[in-house]
C-alpha cells in the first residue's frame, strides 16, 4: 500500500508545545511557548481597530466573488506604504508584490520565486533562526545553509563571526535577515550593522531577503523597518516576507505579503507575473477577509491611529514585562539575566539547558521551547514572580 511508506513525524517544536500547554490541567500553568501576544489576563483579544474595521466591512461588502492571485489590491498597496514609508517613492515600479496566507505563505512564495529565478541559489539562515524557516524554505527545494549569529553566551550578537560568514557567501545566494525582534533570540542588528550588510550585499552580490513578522513590536513601526528600508534603498535586488499576524493580531486570518525589489521595472513586471503564476499553481488566490481588515484600517486615518495606539500599548507592555522579569531576577539574587532588558520584541533566549526547560514544564507547568526561547508576552503581573522563582530553582537542576 502506498501509505505504508509513511511513519509518524515528530511534533513541530512550537505547535507541539502549544498542545502540551493546552492539555496541562494546572491552573497556574504559564505559556511562554508560541509567539502570540497576551494581555495581563493571559488573553489574546481582537484589537478594537480590527473589530471596528470588520463592522465597516460587513456594512459595505456586496460580494464574495473571487479575488485574483494578487490578493486584495488595496491591501497590497497600503502595506507597501506601511512597510517602506516615504522611501517607497524611490522604489516606484521596481517592486513586485502579492498578498499571501500569513508570513509563512510569503516565505514559501519567495522560495518558489528564487527557484524560478536562480535554481542554483542557496538560502542562508541565521544560526539560530525560527524553527519553521527551514521547512518553509527548504521544502520548496532551495538548499539551506547557516551563518553565525549568536555569541557563545547565547544572549548577544557575535558580530565579527556574522561579518566573516556574510563576507564568504557566494554571489547569487540569498541571505535571510530578521527585520526586527529576531525570532528566537530577541537580538537585533543596529542601524550601523544594517548599513554594513547593505554594503556587503552590494560588494559580494548576495541578495538580502528580509523577514518582518513583528513590525511595531520592537521600538516603533518606523524604527523596526529602518534596516529593511535602508537595504531596499541601497541594493538592486532584495526580497521581503511580511506577516500581519502579530501587529494586527490577525493570527488565524492568515494575512501577509511577499515582495521583491528588482533592478528594473521590466524585471519587476516579470517577477510579478511569476508571483501570480506561483500563487495560482499552489492555492490559486489568498482569502480576502484578513487583508480587507488591514486595508480598511490603513486607509482610514482614525482607524490607523487607533490601531497604532493599541500596537504601542502591546509593545510597551512587553517592554515593561522585560523590566519586571529582570527586576525579579535581581531581587532573587540571580545575576546574568539583564540581557532580557536589551532584547527586542516577543522573545528572549534564557540560555538554560533543555533539561532545565523540561524541569520547568514537568514541575512548574511553565512552557518554553527546548532551546530556551521564552515568549515574554506570556508573562503577566500575576505570574512573573512565580516564573522567576521557578527559573531560579531550575538553574540548580541538571
Ligand atoms: C512563533 O514563532 O511562535 C510564531 O511565529 C508562531 C509559529 O507559527 O511558530
Short mmCIF file of C-alpha atoms and ligand atoms in Angstrom, two decimals:
data_model
loop_
_atom_site.label_atom_id
_atom_site.label_comp_id
_atom_site.label_asym_id
_atom_site.label_seq_id
_atom_site.Cartn_x
_atom_site.Cartn_y
_atom_site.Cartn_z
CA UNK A 1 0.00 0.00 0.00
CA UNK A 2 1.27 3.47 -0.84
CA UNK A 3 0.88 4.95 2.65
CA UNK A 4 2.77 2.06 4.30
CA UNK A 5 5.84 4.12 3.45
CA UNK A 6 4.78 6.86 5.87
CA UNK A 7 5.82 6.97 9.50
CA UNK A 8 4.53 9.42 12.12
CA UNK A 9 6.55 12.63 12.12
CA UNK A 10 7.81 14.23 15.33
CA UNK A 11 5.63 17.16 16.51
CA UNK A 12 6.52 20.63 15.34
CA UNK A 13 8.53 22.16 18.22
CA UNK A 14 6.24 25.19 18.59
CA UNK A 15 2.83 23.70 17.77
CA UNK A 16 3.65 20.56 19.82
CA UNK A 17 4.35 22.77 22.84
CA UNK A 18 1.01 24.58 22.38
CA UNK A 19 -0.69 21.18 22.57
CA UNK A 20 1.16 20.18 25.76
CA UNK A 21 0.28 23.50 27.38
CA UNK A 22 -3.42 23.17 26.49
CA UNK A 23 -3.52 19.64 27.92
CA UNK A 24 -1.96 20.67 31.28
CA UNK A 25 -4.74 20.92 33.93
CA UNK A 26 -2.62 23.03 36.34
CA UNK A 27 -4.50 26.36 36.86
CA UNK A 28 -1.13 28.10 37.43
CA UNK A 29 0.37 26.96 34.12
CA UNK A 30 2.31 29.57 32.14
CA UNK A 31 2.62 29.65 28.35
CA UNK A 32 5.96 31.12 27.26
CA UNK A 33 5.90 28.99 24.10
CA UNK A 34 4.17 30.19 20.98
CA UNK A 35 4.76 33.77 19.79
CA UNK A 36 1.27 35.09 20.39
CA UNK A 37 0.63 38.37 22.23
CA UNK A 38 -1.26 38.03 25.50
CA UNK A 39 -2.68 40.73 27.78
CA UNK A 40 -2.36 40.78 31.57
CA UNK A 41 -5.26 38.31 31.82
CA UNK A 42 -3.48 35.88 29.51
CA UNK A 43 -5.96 36.53 26.68
CA UNK A 44 -5.22 37.35 23.04
CA UNK A 45 -8.09 39.77 22.39
CA UNK A 46 -9.21 41.00 18.98
CA UNK A 47 -7.81 44.54 18.54
CA UNK A 48 -10.51 47.21 18.73
CA UNK A 49 -9.39 48.70 15.41
CA UNK A 50 -9.89 45.24 13.86
CA UNK A 51 -13.40 44.88 15.27
CA UNK A 52 -14.31 48.37 14.01
CA UNK A 53 -12.91 47.54 10.55
CA UNK A 54 -14.87 44.28 10.50
CA UNK A 55 -18.07 46.17 11.27
CA UNK A 56 -17.39 48.57 8.39
CA UNK A 57 -16.69 45.68 6.04
CA UNK A 58 -19.86 43.87 6.99
CA UNK A 59 -21.87 47.01 6.23
CA UNK A 60 -20.13 47.70 2.90
CA UNK A 61 -19.42 44.31 1.40
CA UNK A 62 -21.55 43.49 -1.63
CA UNK A 63 -19.87 40.36 -2.96
CA UNK A 64 -17.82 37.32 -2.08
CA UNK A 65 -16.65 36.72 -5.63
CA UNK A 66 -13.07 35.62 -6.33
CA UNK A 67 -10.06 37.84 -5.76
CA UNK A 68 -7.10 37.31 -8.14
CA UNK A 69 -3.74 35.70 -7.27
CA UNK A 70 -2.53 39.24 -6.39
CA UNK A 71 -4.99 39.28 -3.48
CA UNK A 72 -6.77 42.37 -2.20
CA UNK A 73 -5.29 45.28 -4.25
CA UNK A 74 -5.89 47.92 -1.53
CA UNK A 75 -4.09 45.69 0.99
CA UNK A 76 -1.08 45.24 -1.30
CA UNK A 77 -0.86 49.00 -1.91
CA UNK A 78 -1.32 50.18 1.70
CA UNK A 79 1.01 47.54 3.11
CA UNK A 80 3.82 48.81 0.90
CA UNK A 81 3.28 52.31 2.31
CA UNK A 82 3.35 50.95 5.85
CA UNK A 83 6.49 48.90 5.24
CA UNK A 84 8.54 51.39 3.21
CA UNK A 85 7.15 54.73 4.39
CA UNK A 86 8.41 57.68 2.37
CA UNK A 87 11.22 55.55 0.87
CA UNK A 88 8.58 53.82 -1.30
CA UNK A 89 8.60 56.62 -3.88
CA UNK A 90 12.22 55.98 -4.82
CA UNK A 91 11.40 52.29 -5.46
CA UNK A 92 8.43 53.08 -7.72
CA UNK A 93 7.95 50.48 -10.44
CA UNK A 94 10.74 48.17 -9.24
CA UNK A 95 8.70 46.23 -6.68
CA UNK A 96 6.57 43.16 -7.34
CA UNK A 97 4.24 42.08 -4.50
CA UNK A 98 1.29 39.83 -3.72
CA UNK A 99 -0.84 39.16 -0.64
CA UNK A 100 -0.11 35.78 0.97
CA UNK A 101 -1.61 33.49 3.60
CA UNK A 102 0.42 34.86 6.54
CA UNK A 103 4.16 35.40 6.71
CA UNK A 104 4.57 31.64 6.19
CA UNK A 105 2.87 31.86 2.81
CA UNK A 106 5.11 34.81 1.96
CA UNK A 107 8.27 32.87 2.80
CA UNK A 108 7.19 29.92 0.70
CA UNK A 109 6.20 32.00 -2.32
CA UNK A 110 9.55 33.81 -2.09
CA UNK A 111 11.39 30.47 -2.05
CA UNK A 112 9.45 29.35 -5.14
CA UNK A 113 10.38 32.62 -6.89
CA UNK A 114 14.05 32.09 -6.03
CA UNK A 115 13.82 28.64 -7.62
CA UNK A 116 12.28 30.12 -10.79
CA UNK A 117 14.91 32.87 -10.98
CA UNK A 118 18.06 31.01 -9.98
CA UNK A 119 17.80 27.25 -9.31
CA UNK A 120 21.45 27.28 -8.15
CA UNK A 121 20.88 29.73 -5.29
CA UNK A 122 21.04 28.66 -1.63
CA UNK A 123 19.25 30.47 1.20
CA UNK A 124 21.38 31.33 4.24
CA UNK A 125 19.62 31.44 7.63
CA UNK A 126 20.92 32.87 10.90
CA UNK A 127 22.02 30.25 13.40
CA UNK A 128 19.67 30.05 15.23
CA UNK A 129 16.51 31.07 13.43
CA UNK A 130 12.76 30.46 13.67
CA UNK A 131 12.11 26.70 13.63
CA UNK A 132 9.76 26.93 10.64
CA UNK A 133 12.16 28.77 8.31
CA UNK A 134 13.90 25.58 7.25
CA UNK A 135 10.76 23.58 6.34
CA UNK A 136 9.06 26.57 4.70
CA UNK A 137 12.02 27.49 2.54
CA UNK A 138 13.88 24.19 2.27
CA UNK A 139 10.83 22.11 1.32
CA UNK A 140 10.46 24.33 -1.73
CA UNK A 141 13.68 22.67 -2.88
CA UNK A 142 16.12 25.52 -2.19
CA UNK A 143 19.30 24.37 -0.37
CA UNK A 144 19.55 25.81 3.16
CA UNK A 145 22.81 26.99 4.76
CA UNK A 146 23.53 28.82 8.00
CA UNK A 147 25.53 31.91 9.01
CA UNK A 148 26.82 32.63 12.53
CA UNK A 149 24.69 34.94 14.61
CA UNK A 150 24.92 34.48 18.38
CA UNK A 151 27.87 34.72 20.73
CA UNK A 152 28.72 31.77 22.97
CA UNK A 153 26.70 33.31 25.82
CA UNK A 154 23.62 32.98 23.53
CA UNK A 155 22.50 36.43 24.61
CA UNK A 156 24.31 38.87 22.28
CA UNK A 157 25.28 39.11 18.63
CA UNK A 158 28.63 37.69 17.54
CA UNK A 159 29.09 40.49 15.02
CA UNK A 160 32.63 39.58 13.88
CA UNK A 161 31.52 35.98 13.23
CA UNK A 162 28.43 37.16 11.36
CA UNK A 163 30.53 39.56 9.27
CA UNK A 164 33.01 36.83 8.40
CA UNK A 165 30.17 34.47 7.43
CA UNK A 166 28.39 37.03 5.22
CA UNK A 167 31.65 38.01 3.53
CA UNK A 168 32.09 34.42 2.37
CA UNK A 169 28.61 33.99 0.88
CA UNK A 170 28.77 33.44 -2.89
CA UNK A 171 27.23 35.95 -5.32
CA UNK A 172 23.68 34.99 -6.24
CA UNK A 173 22.88 33.29 -2.93
CA UNK A 174 20.12 34.67 -0.72
CA UNK A 175 20.59 35.78 2.92
CA UNK A 176 17.55 35.79 5.18
CA UNK A 177 17.63 38.53 7.85
CA UNK A 178 15.01 39.29 10.51
CA UNK A 179 13.91 42.93 10.14
CA UNK A 180 13.43 43.29 13.92
CA UNK A 181 12.58 41.27 17.04
CA UNK A 182 14.77 38.34 15.95
CA UNK A 183 12.97 35.04 16.45
CA UNK A 184 14.04 33.16 18.58
CA UNK A 185 16.64 35.34 20.33
CA UNK A 186 15.39 38.95 20.53
CA UNK A 187 18.92 40.02 19.41
CA UNK A 188 18.66 42.60 16.61
CA UNK A 189 21.11 44.42 14.33
CA UNK A 190 21.89 48.10 14.94
CA UNK A 191 21.33 50.55 12.08
CA UNK A 192 25.11 50.72 11.50
CA UNK A 193 25.16 46.92 11.18
CA UNK A 194 22.31 47.09 8.62
CA UNK A 195 24.41 49.62 6.69
CA UNK A 196 27.32 47.21 6.69
CA UNK A 197 25.06 44.36 5.46
CA UNK A 198 23.78 46.57 2.62
CA UNK A 199 27.33 47.49 1.55
CA UNK A 200 28.49 43.89 1.76
CA UNK A 201 25.48 42.59 -0.21
CA UNK A 202 26.36 45.04 -2.95
CA UNK A 203 30.05 44.23 -2.88
CA UNK A 204 29.63 40.44 -2.73
CA UNK A 205 26.47 40.10 -4.82
CA UNK A 206 24.29 38.20 -2.37
CA UNK A 207 20.58 39.03 -2.21
CA UNK A 208 19.12 40.18 1.12
CA UNK A 209 15.78 38.57 2.00
CA UNK A 210 14.09 40.31 4.92
CA UNK A 211 11.51 38.58 7.10
CA UNK A 212 9.43 41.10 9.04
CA UNK A 213 6.90 39.41 11.32
CA UNK A 214 6.93 41.90 14.22
CA UNK A 215 6.86 45.46 12.83
CA UNK A 216 5.93 47.71 15.78
CA UNK A 217 6.82 45.19 18.50
CA UNK A 218 10.46 46.27 18.86
CA UNK A 219 10.70 50.08 19.10
CA UNK A 220 8.13 51.56 16.70
CA UNK A 221 6.67 50.97 13.23
CA UNK A 222 9.30 53.22 11.61
CA UNK A 223 12.31 52.15 13.71
CA UNK A 224 11.57 48.46 13.20
CA UNK A 225 11.54 48.92 9.42
CA UNK A 226 14.61 51.20 9.28
CA UNK A 227 17.06 48.38 8.45
CA UNK A 228 14.99 46.97 5.63
CA UNK A 229 14.25 50.45 4.25
CA UNK A 230 17.98 51.08 4.11
CA UNK A 231 18.64 47.74 2.40
CA UNK A 232 15.94 48.31 -0.22
CA UNK A 233 17.31 51.79 -0.94
CA UNK A 234 20.88 50.54 -1.28
CA UNK A 235 20.82 47.28 -3.25
CA UNK A 236 19.47 46.44 -6.72
CA UNK A 237 17.64 43.26 -5.70
CA UNK A 238 16.04 42.12 -2.44
CA UNK A 239 13.17 40.00 -1.15
CA UNK A 240 10.69 40.61 1.65
CA UNK A 241 8.20 38.50 3.61
CA UNK A 242 5.80 40.29 5.96
CA UNK A 243 3.28 38.96 8.46
CA UNK A 244 0.22 40.78 9.83
CA UNK A 245 -0.38 38.05 12.43
CA UNK A 246 1.18 39.84 15.37
CA UNK A 247 0.92 43.58 14.74
CA UNK A 248 -2.73 43.36 13.61
CA UNK A 249 -3.47 40.37 15.89
CA UNK A 250 -4.85 38.56 12.83
CA UNK A 251 -3.11 35.23 13.51
CA UNK A 252 -5.83 32.85 12.33
CA UNK A 253 -6.91 35.04 9.40
CA UNK A 254 -3.54 34.31 7.72
CA UNK A 255 -2.53 37.67 6.27
CA UNK A 256 0.88 38.52 4.86
CA UNK A 257 2.72 39.97 1.90
CA UNK A 258 5.64 38.88 -0.23
CA UNK A 259 7.59 41.44 -2.24
CA UNK A 260 10.70 41.59 -4.33
CA UNK A 261 12.81 44.52 -5.44
CA UNK A 262 14.19 44.22 -8.98
CA UNK A 263 16.89 46.19 -10.77
CA UNK A 264 14.48 47.43 -13.46
CA UNK A 265 10.74 47.96 -13.90
CA UNK A 266 10.74 45.35 -16.68
CA UNK A 267 12.21 42.73 -14.32
CA UNK A 268 9.64 43.70 -11.67
CA UNK A 269 6.84 43.06 -14.18
CA UNK A 270 8.29 39.64 -14.90
CA UNK A 271 8.66 38.89 -11.17
CA UNK A 272 5.04 39.98 -10.64
CA UNK A 273 3.87 37.51 -13.28
CA UNK A 274 5.91 34.74 -11.63
CA UNK A 275 4.50 35.57 -8.17
CA UNK A 276 0.97 35.39 -9.54
CA UNK A 277 1.71 32.21 -11.52
CA UNK A 278 3.20 30.54 -8.43
CA UNK A 279 0.19 31.50 -6.30
CA UNK A 280 -2.23 30.23 -8.97
CA UNK A 281 -0.35 26.93 -9.07
CA UNK A 282 -0.38 26.39 -5.29
CA UNK A 283 -3.61 27.84 -3.85
CA UNK A 284 -4.98 29.94 -6.70
CA UNK A 285 -5.57 33.05 -4.61
CA UNK A 286 -5.49 34.12 -0.95
CA UNK A 287 -8.61 34.61 1.21
CA UNK A 288 -9.91 38.18 1.44
CA UNK A 289 -11.15 38.75 4.98
CA UNK A 290 -7.96 39.46 6.94
CA UNK A 291 -6.44 41.54 4.13
CA UNK A 292 -9.65 43.55 3.79
CA UNK A 293 -9.46 44.34 7.53
CA UNK A 294 -5.86 45.59 7.19
CA UNK A 295 -6.76 47.66 4.12
CA UNK A 296 -9.77 49.13 5.91
CA UNK A 297 -7.57 50.15 8.88
CA UNK A 298 -4.75 51.57 6.78
CA UNK A 299 -6.99 53.66 4.50
CA UNK A 300 -8.89 55.30 7.37
CA UNK A 301 -6.91 57.84 9.41
CA UNK A 302 -8.82 57.40 12.66
CA UNK A 303 -8.70 53.58 12.45
CA UNK A 304 -4.97 53.79 11.71
CA UNK A 305 -4.47 55.96 14.78
CA UNK A 306 -6.50 53.60 16.94
CA UNK A 307 -4.53 50.60 15.65
CA UNK A 308 -1.18 52.34 16.24
CA UNK A 309 -2.21 53.21 19.81
CA UNK A 310 -3.14 49.59 20.52
CA UNK A 311 0.07 48.34 18.92
CA UNK A 312 2.15 50.75 21.01
CA UNK A 313 0.37 49.52 24.15
CA UNK A 314 1.33 45.93 23.28
CA UNK A 315 4.93 46.92 22.57
CA UNK A 316 5.19 48.83 25.86
CA UNK A 317 3.58 46.04 27.85
CA UNK A 318 6.20 43.60 26.59
CA UNK A 319 8.98 46.08 27.39
CA UNK A 320 7.57 46.54 30.92
CA UNK A 321 7.44 42.76 31.36
CA UNK A 322 11.10 42.58 30.35
CA UNK A 323 11.86 45.15 33.08
CA UNK A 324 9.74 43.26 35.64
CA UNK A 325 11.45 40.00 34.79
CA UNK A 326 14.94 41.48 35.26
CA UNK A 327 13.88 43.24 38.49
CA UNK A 328 12.51 39.97 39.89
CA UNK A 329 15.64 38.02 38.97
CA UNK A 330 17.84 40.67 40.60
CA UNK A 331 15.64 40.67 43.72
CA UNK A 332 16.14 36.90 43.93
CA UNK A 333 19.89 37.49 43.80
CA UNK A 334 20.22 35.71 40.43
CA UNK A 335 22.72 37.53 38.23
CA UNK A 336 23.16 37.32 34.49
CA UNK A 337 19.66 37.97 33.13
CA UNK A 338 19.97 41.73 32.48
CA UNK A 339 20.29 40.99 28.75
CA UNK A 340 16.50 40.41 28.67
CA UNK A 341 16.10 44.19 29.00
CA UNK A 342 18.27 44.89 25.97
CA UNK A 343 16.50 42.47 23.64
CA UNK A 344 13.53 43.36 21.47
CA UNK A 345 10.11 42.01 20.70
CA UNK A 346 8.32 38.88 21.73
CA UNK A 347 11.26 36.56 22.50
CA UNK A 348 14.42 36.07 24.51
CA UNK A 349 16.71 33.10 24.78
CA UNK A 350 17.05 32.48 28.52
CA UNK A 351 20.20 30.46 27.97
CA UNK A 352 19.15 27.50 30.15
CA UNK A 353 19.64 23.83 29.17
CA UNK A 354 16.94 21.64 27.61
CA UNK A 355 16.86 19.58 30.85
CA UNK A 356 16.11 22.73 32.85
CA UNK A 357 13.38 23.67 30.34
CA UNK A 358 11.89 20.17 30.74
CA UNK A 359 12.07 20.50 34.54
CA UNK A 360 10.13 23.80 34.38
CA UNK A 361 7.36 22.14 32.35
CA UNK A 362 7.21 19.00 34.44
CA UNK A 363 7.42 20.53 37.92
CA UNK A 364 6.10 24.07 37.46
CA UNK A 365 3.86 23.86 34.35
CA UNK A 366 5.93 26.62 32.72
CA UNK A 367 6.28 26.00 29.00
CA UNK A 368 9.06 27.40 26.79
CA UNK A 369 10.88 25.99 23.77
CA UNK A 370 13.62 23.46 24.48
CA UNK A 371 16.20 25.89 23.04
CA UNK A 372 15.17 28.16 25.98
CA UNK A 373 13.24 30.66 23.81
CA UNK A 374 10.69 32.35 26.06
CA UNK A 375 7.76 34.33 24.70
CA UNK A 376 7.89 37.33 27.04
CA UNK A 377 4.25 38.23 26.23
CA UNK A 378 3.19 35.11 28.19
CA UNK A 379 4.34 36.79 31.41
CA UNK A 380 1.96 38.99 33.42
CA UNK A 381 1.79 40.77 36.77
CA UNK A 382 0.40 37.62 38.42
CA UNK A 383 2.88 35.07 37.09
CA UNK A 384 6.18 36.94 36.66
CA UNK A 385 7.41 36.32 40.21
CA UNK A 386 6.28 32.66 40.03
CA UNK A 387 8.22 32.23 36.77
CA UNK A 388 11.34 33.95 38.12
CA UNK A 389 11.34 31.89 41.32
CA UNK A 390 10.89 28.66 39.34
CA UNK A 391 13.63 29.71 36.92
CA UNK A 392 15.97 30.41 39.83
CA UNK A 393 15.31 26.91 41.19
CA UNK A 394 15.69 25.33 37.73
CA UNK A 395 19.22 26.77 37.49
CA UNK A 396 20.22 24.28 40.18
CA UNK A 397 18.67 21.34 38.31
CA UNK A 398 20.57 19.07 35.92
C1 LIG B 1 6.30 31.52 16.87
O1 LIG B 1 7.47 31.63 16.49
O2 LIG B 1 5.99 31.04 17.96
C2 LIG B 1 5.20 32.06 15.98
O3 LIG B 1 5.73 32.64 14.83
C3 LIG B 1 4.15 31.05 15.69
C4 LIG B 1 4.58 29.95 14.78
O4 LIG B 1 3.86 29.69 13.81
O5 LIG B 1 5.61 29.31 15.02
#
